Tab-separated table of C-alpha atoms in Angstrom:
chain	number	residue	atom	x	y	z
A	318	MET	CA	0.000	0.000	0.000
A	319	ILE	CA	1.254	3.465	-0.891
A	320	LEU	CA	0.167	6.374	1.296
A	321	GLU	CA	0.127	9.851	-0.216
A	322	VAL	CA	-0.086	12.660	2.335
A	323	CYS	CA	-1.557	16.023	1.398
A	324	CYS	CA	0.798	18.751	2.670
A	325	GLY	CA	-0.166	22.415	2.637
A	326	ASN	CA	3.140	23.761	3.927
A	327	LEU	CA	6.753	22.812	4.574
A	328	GLU	CA	6.038	22.037	8.230
A	329	SER	CA	3.616	19.369	7.040
A	330	VAL	CA	6.219	17.931	4.664
A	331	HIS	CA	8.602	17.433	7.592
A	332	ALA	CA	5.849	15.683	9.569
A	333	ALA	CA	4.839	13.461	6.642
A	334	VAL	CA	8.421	12.290	6.192
A	335	LYS	CA	8.820	11.747	9.933
A	336	GLY	CA	5.672	9.626	9.926
A	337	GLY	CA	7.003	7.458	7.110
A	338	ALA	CA	5.024	8.693	4.082
A	339	PRO	CA	6.691	7.716	0.791
A	340	ARG	CA	4.790	10.333	-1.244
A	341	ILE	CA	3.173	13.711	-0.719
A	342	GLU	CA	0.866	15.994	-2.637
A	343	LEU	CA	2.270	19.476	-2.094
A	344	CYS	CA	-0.074	22.440	-2.273
A	345	SER	CA	-0.931	25.665	-0.462
A	346	ARG	CA	-4.093	27.176	1.044
A	347	LEU	CA	-5.817	24.070	2.361
A	348	ASP	CA	-8.460	26.451	3.696
A	349	LEU	CA	-9.450	26.877	0.028
A	350	ASP	CA	-9.273	23.116	-0.638
A	351	GLY	CA	-5.754	23.470	-2.004
A	352	LEU	CA	-4.029	25.708	-4.550
A	353	SER	CA	-0.705	25.459	-6.374
A	354	PRO	CA	2.211	25.241	-3.920
A	355	LEU	CA	4.623	27.969	-2.949
A	356	TRP	CA	7.612	27.420	-5.203
A	357	GLU	CA	10.164	28.091	-2.502
A	358	GLU	CA	8.592	25.325	-0.422
A	359	LEU	CA	8.703	22.865	-3.314
A	360	GLU	CA	12.333	23.743	-3.953
A	361	GLU	CA	13.279	23.307	-0.298
A	362	ALA	CA	11.325	20.056	0.096
A	363	ARG	CA	13.044	18.646	-3.008
A	364	GLY	CA	16.451	19.573	-1.653
A	365	LEU	CA	15.826	18.206	1.828
A	366	TYR	CA	14.180	14.931	0.816
A	367	PRO	CA	15.610	13.605	-2.462
A	368	ALA	CA	13.982	10.180	-2.014
A	369	LEU	CA	10.489	11.561	-1.290
A	370	LYS	CA	7.995	11.410	-4.145
A	371	ILE	CA	6.557	14.912	-4.497
A	372	HIS	CA	3.397	15.481	-6.525
A	373	ALA	CA	2.510	19.145	-7.058
A	374	LEU	CA	-1.089	20.303	-7.186
A	375	ILE	CA	-1.702	22.707	-10.056
A	376	ARG	CA	-4.795	24.746	-9.240
A	377	PRO	CA	-4.715	28.497	-9.955
A	378	ARG	CA	-7.710	29.524	-7.868
A	379	GLU	CA	-10.428	28.311	-5.545
A	380	GLY	CA	-13.974	27.535	-6.659
A	381	ASP	CA	-15.107	25.546	-9.655
A	382	PHE	CA	-12.900	23.693	-12.143
A	383	CYS	CA	-13.958	25.521	-15.313
A	384	TYR	CA	-10.949	27.546	-16.424
A	385	CYS	CA	-10.729	30.494	-18.815
A	386	PRO	CA	-7.867	30.816	-21.343
A	387	GLU	CA	-5.845	33.060	-19.026
A	388	GLU	CA	-6.116	30.519	-16.207
A	389	ALA	CA	-5.068	27.756	-18.586
A	390	VAL	CA	-1.922	29.736	-19.418
A	391	GLN	CA	-1.239	30.099	-15.697
A	392	MET	CA	-1.604	26.349	-15.234
A	393	GLN	CA	0.871	25.748	-18.054
A	394	ALA	CA	3.378	28.082	-16.420
A	395	ASP	CA	2.858	26.431	-13.028
A	396	ILE	CA	3.374	22.952	-14.469
A	397	GLU	CA	6.647	24.036	-16.044
A	398	LYS	CA	7.821	25.622	-12.789
A	399	ALA	CA	6.907	22.540	-10.748
A	400	LEU	CA	8.805	20.262	-13.117
A	401	GLU	CA	11.772	22.628	-13.158
A	402	LEU	CA	11.915	22.412	-9.351
A	403	GLY	CA	11.892	18.627	-9.364
A	404	ALA	CA	8.279	17.537	-8.889
A	405	ASP	CA	7.805	13.815	-9.537
A	406	GLY	CA	4.112	14.182	-10.294
A	407	ILE	CA	1.569	16.735	-11.470
A	408	VAL	CA	-1.968	16.832	-10.071
A	409	ILE	CA	-4.482	18.576	-12.335
A	410	GLY	CA	-8.125	18.594	-13.342
A	411	ALA	CA	-10.543	20.706	-15.371
A	412	LEU	CA	-14.207	20.409	-16.300
A	413	THR	CA	-16.632	21.945	-18.739
A	414	GLU	CA	-19.686	23.841	-17.584
A	415	LYS	CA	-21.718	20.661	-18.170
A	416	GLY	CA	-19.596	18.720	-15.698
A	417	ASP	CA	-17.616	16.756	-18.271
A	418	VAL	CA	-13.821	16.465	-18.332
A	419	ASP	CA	-12.379	19.394	-20.292
A	420	ARG	CA	-10.755	17.105	-22.832
A	421	GLU	CA	-9.120	19.896	-24.847
A	422	LEU	CA	-7.398	21.596	-21.922
A	423	MET	CA	-6.410	18.328	-20.285
A	424	ALA	CA	-4.904	17.037	-23.545
A	425	GLU	CA	-2.795	20.209	-23.805
A	426	LEU	CA	-1.536	19.903	-20.236
A	427	VAL	CA	-0.823	16.180	-20.514
A	428	ALA	CA	1.124	16.832	-23.722
A	429	GLN	CA	3.067	19.566	-21.961
A	430	VAL	CA	4.130	17.181	-19.196
A	431	GLY	CA	5.157	14.808	-21.948
A	432	GLY	CA	6.037	11.844	-19.783
A	433	ARG	CA	8.288	13.871	-17.488
A	434	ALA	CA	6.133	13.167	-14.437
A	435	SER	CA	3.322	11.021	-13.095
A	436	LEU	CA	-0.161	12.439	-13.734
A	437	THR	CA	-3.063	12.484	-11.278
A	438	PHE	CA	-6.545	13.789	-12.098
A	439	HIS	CA	-7.674	15.435	-8.859
A	440	ARG	CA	-10.997	15.591	-7.045
A	441	ALA	CA	-12.664	17.613	-9.772
A	442	PHE	CA	-13.624	14.037	-10.643
A	443	ASP	CA	-16.020	14.039	-7.694
A	444	VAL	CA	-18.253	16.636	-9.332
A	445	CYS	CA	-18.196	15.083	-12.816
A	446	SER	CA	-21.688	14.476	-14.160
A	447	ASN	CA	-20.902	10.922	-15.294
A	448	PRO	CA	-18.032	9.203	-13.427
A	449	PHE	CA	-17.688	6.261	-15.827
A	450	GLU	CA	-17.604	8.473	-18.896
A	451	ALA	CA	-15.062	10.700	-17.125
A	452	LEU	CA	-12.993	7.635	-16.238
A	453	SER	CA	-12.846	6.622	-19.898
A	454	VAL	CA	-11.751	10.097	-21.011
A	455	ILE	CA	-9.118	10.419	-18.273
A	456	GLU	CA	-7.715	7.006	-19.147
A	457	SER	CA	-7.555	7.859	-22.853
A	458	LEU	CA	-5.707	11.097	-22.090
A	459	GLY	CA	-2.814	9.253	-20.455
A	460	PHE	CA	-3.265	9.887	-16.750
A	461	HIS	CA	-1.860	7.416	-14.225
A	462	ARG	CA	-4.322	7.828	-11.351
A	463	ILE	CA	-7.519	9.511	-10.194
A	464	LEU	CA	-7.879	11.034	-6.728
A	465	THR	CA	-11.496	10.631	-5.640
A	466	SER	CA	-13.811	10.013	-2.708
A	467	GLY	CA	-16.120	8.039	-4.991
A	468	GLN	CA	-18.310	11.151	-5.385
A	469	ALA	CA	-19.294	10.838	-1.718
A	470	PRO	CA	-18.592	13.028	1.337
A	471	SER	CA	-15.794	10.619	2.314
A	472	ALA	CA	-13.888	7.739	0.772
A	473	LEU	CA	-15.424	5.333	3.270
A	474	GLU	CA	-18.907	6.341	2.117
A	475	GLY	CA	-17.838	6.119	-1.511
A	476	THR	CA	-16.378	2.614	-1.438
A	477	GLU	CA	-19.007	1.134	-3.779
A	478	LEU	CA	-18.187	3.514	-6.624
A	479	LEU	CA	-14.461	3.370	-5.832
A	480	ARG	CA	-14.540	-0.413	-6.170
A	481	GLU	CA	-16.411	-0.280	-9.473
A	482	LEU	CA	-14.059	2.366	-10.853
A	483	GLN	CA	-11.009	0.282	-9.945
A	484	GLN	CA	-12.541	-2.813	-11.505
A	485	ARG	CA	-13.143	-0.958	-14.771
A	486	THR	CA	-9.680	0.515	-15.268
A	487	SER	CA	-5.965	-0.155	-15.248
A	488	LEU	CA	-5.443	3.313	-13.767
A	489	THR	CA	-4.766	3.649	-10.055
A	490	ILE	CA	-7.869	4.803	-8.210
A	491	LEU	CA	-6.629	6.822	-5.231
A	492	PRO	CA	-9.246	7.030	-2.461
A	493	GLY	CA	-9.127	10.321	-0.585
A	494	GLY	CA	-11.428	12.138	1.800
A	495	GLY	CA	-11.621	11.432	5.517
A	496	VAL	CA	-9.033	8.655	5.402
A	497	ASN	CA	-7.620	7.843	8.838
A	498	ALA	CA	-6.159	4.976	10.848
A	499	ASN	CA	-9.616	3.747	11.854
A	500	ASN	CA	-10.973	3.307	8.329
A	501	ALA	CA	-7.950	2.929	6.051
A	502	ARG	CA	-7.921	-0.875	6.043
A	503	ARG	CA	-11.689	-1.051	5.457
A	504	ILE	CA	-11.400	1.285	2.477
A	505	LEU	CA	-8.650	-0.831	0.938
A	506	GLU	CA	-10.502	-4.090	1.538
A	507	ARG	CA	-13.831	-2.829	0.205
A	508	THR	CA	-12.405	-1.185	-2.914
A	509	GLY	CA	-9.448	-3.328	-3.949
A	510	CYS	CA	-7.380	-0.145	-4.243
A	511	THR	CA	-3.676	-0.167	-3.440
A	512	GLU	CA	-3.056	3.507	-2.642
A	513	LEU	CA	-4.583	5.987	-0.191
A	514	HIS	CA	-4.566	9.781	0.097
A	515	ALA	CA	-4.877	11.451	3.503
A	516	SER	CA	-4.201	14.802	5.104
A	517	ALA	CA	-3.443	13.138	8.467
A	518	SER	CA	-3.654	16.623	9.897
A	519	THR	CA	-4.391	18.428	13.103
A	520	LEU	CA	-5.322	22.054	13.769
A	521	LEU	CA	-2.436	24.153	15.048
A	522	MET	CA	-3.227	27.795	15.753
A	523	GLY	CA	-6.067	27.590	13.246
A	524	ARG	CA	-3.907	25.980	10.537
A	525	LYS	CA	-4.116	22.441	9.185
A	526	VAL	CA	-0.750	20.793	9.754
A	527	THR	CA	0.191	17.175	9.082
A	528	ASP	CA	0.614	15.074	12.222
A	529	ALA	CA	3.482	12.580	12.009
A	530	LYS	CA	1.782	10.261	14.501
A	531	LYS	CA	-1.384	10.129	12.377
A	532	VAL	CA	0.668	9.307	9.289
A	533	ALA	CA	2.443	6.498	11.124
A	534	ALA	CA	-0.876	5.207	12.483
A	535	ILE	CA	-2.404	4.916	9.000
A	536	LEU	CA	0.644	3.059	7.745
A	537	ALA	CA	0.586	0.721	10.759
A	538	ALA	CA	-3.146	0.042	10.308
A	539	THR	CA	-2.682	-1.055	6.692
A	540	ARG	CA	0.290	-3.360	7.103
């Protein structure tokens, strides 16, 4: 089982590594459900932890996942910067106003990455109008995994759809949303998935910060 820990700051990266996480999703502004990371934090994390797999979230703003041409250009610039700074993976997602995968924009961004990094379609998937149609499009575009709660409030509640998605694809379905030490094994057993995504966080002075003990507890619970 591979655990990916969502880290919204460098302090969280330190905690994720201390807890034993092999991979992180690096972002900023978790209070806005995650935006593109601070580049200085990505650069420092890469330098401090050369063996850590670092996937960078590319999200230019909060809100919906329908992006205008100017925002698409910003995403292209952010992808290039993340790769330049050593990101191992890129986490992206875009939809049309009808709730379908924005095939045109995603094809452009996938082509830009050009095999230089692993590709994850993020939780924009959870508001797609048709998850199976979206799955087919994402697979055809060349992504490697989909981060999703199974279109439910939490991954535990979405296990039925998560299982069906994993059965239908060779992509990695990455359950995320409310994953903790108490439910991690159940999610894996019910879905047949082999990776999990968790924040494993605690509130510190009003900020979400990764807790090394929570990371270690999830890993211990799934061994």
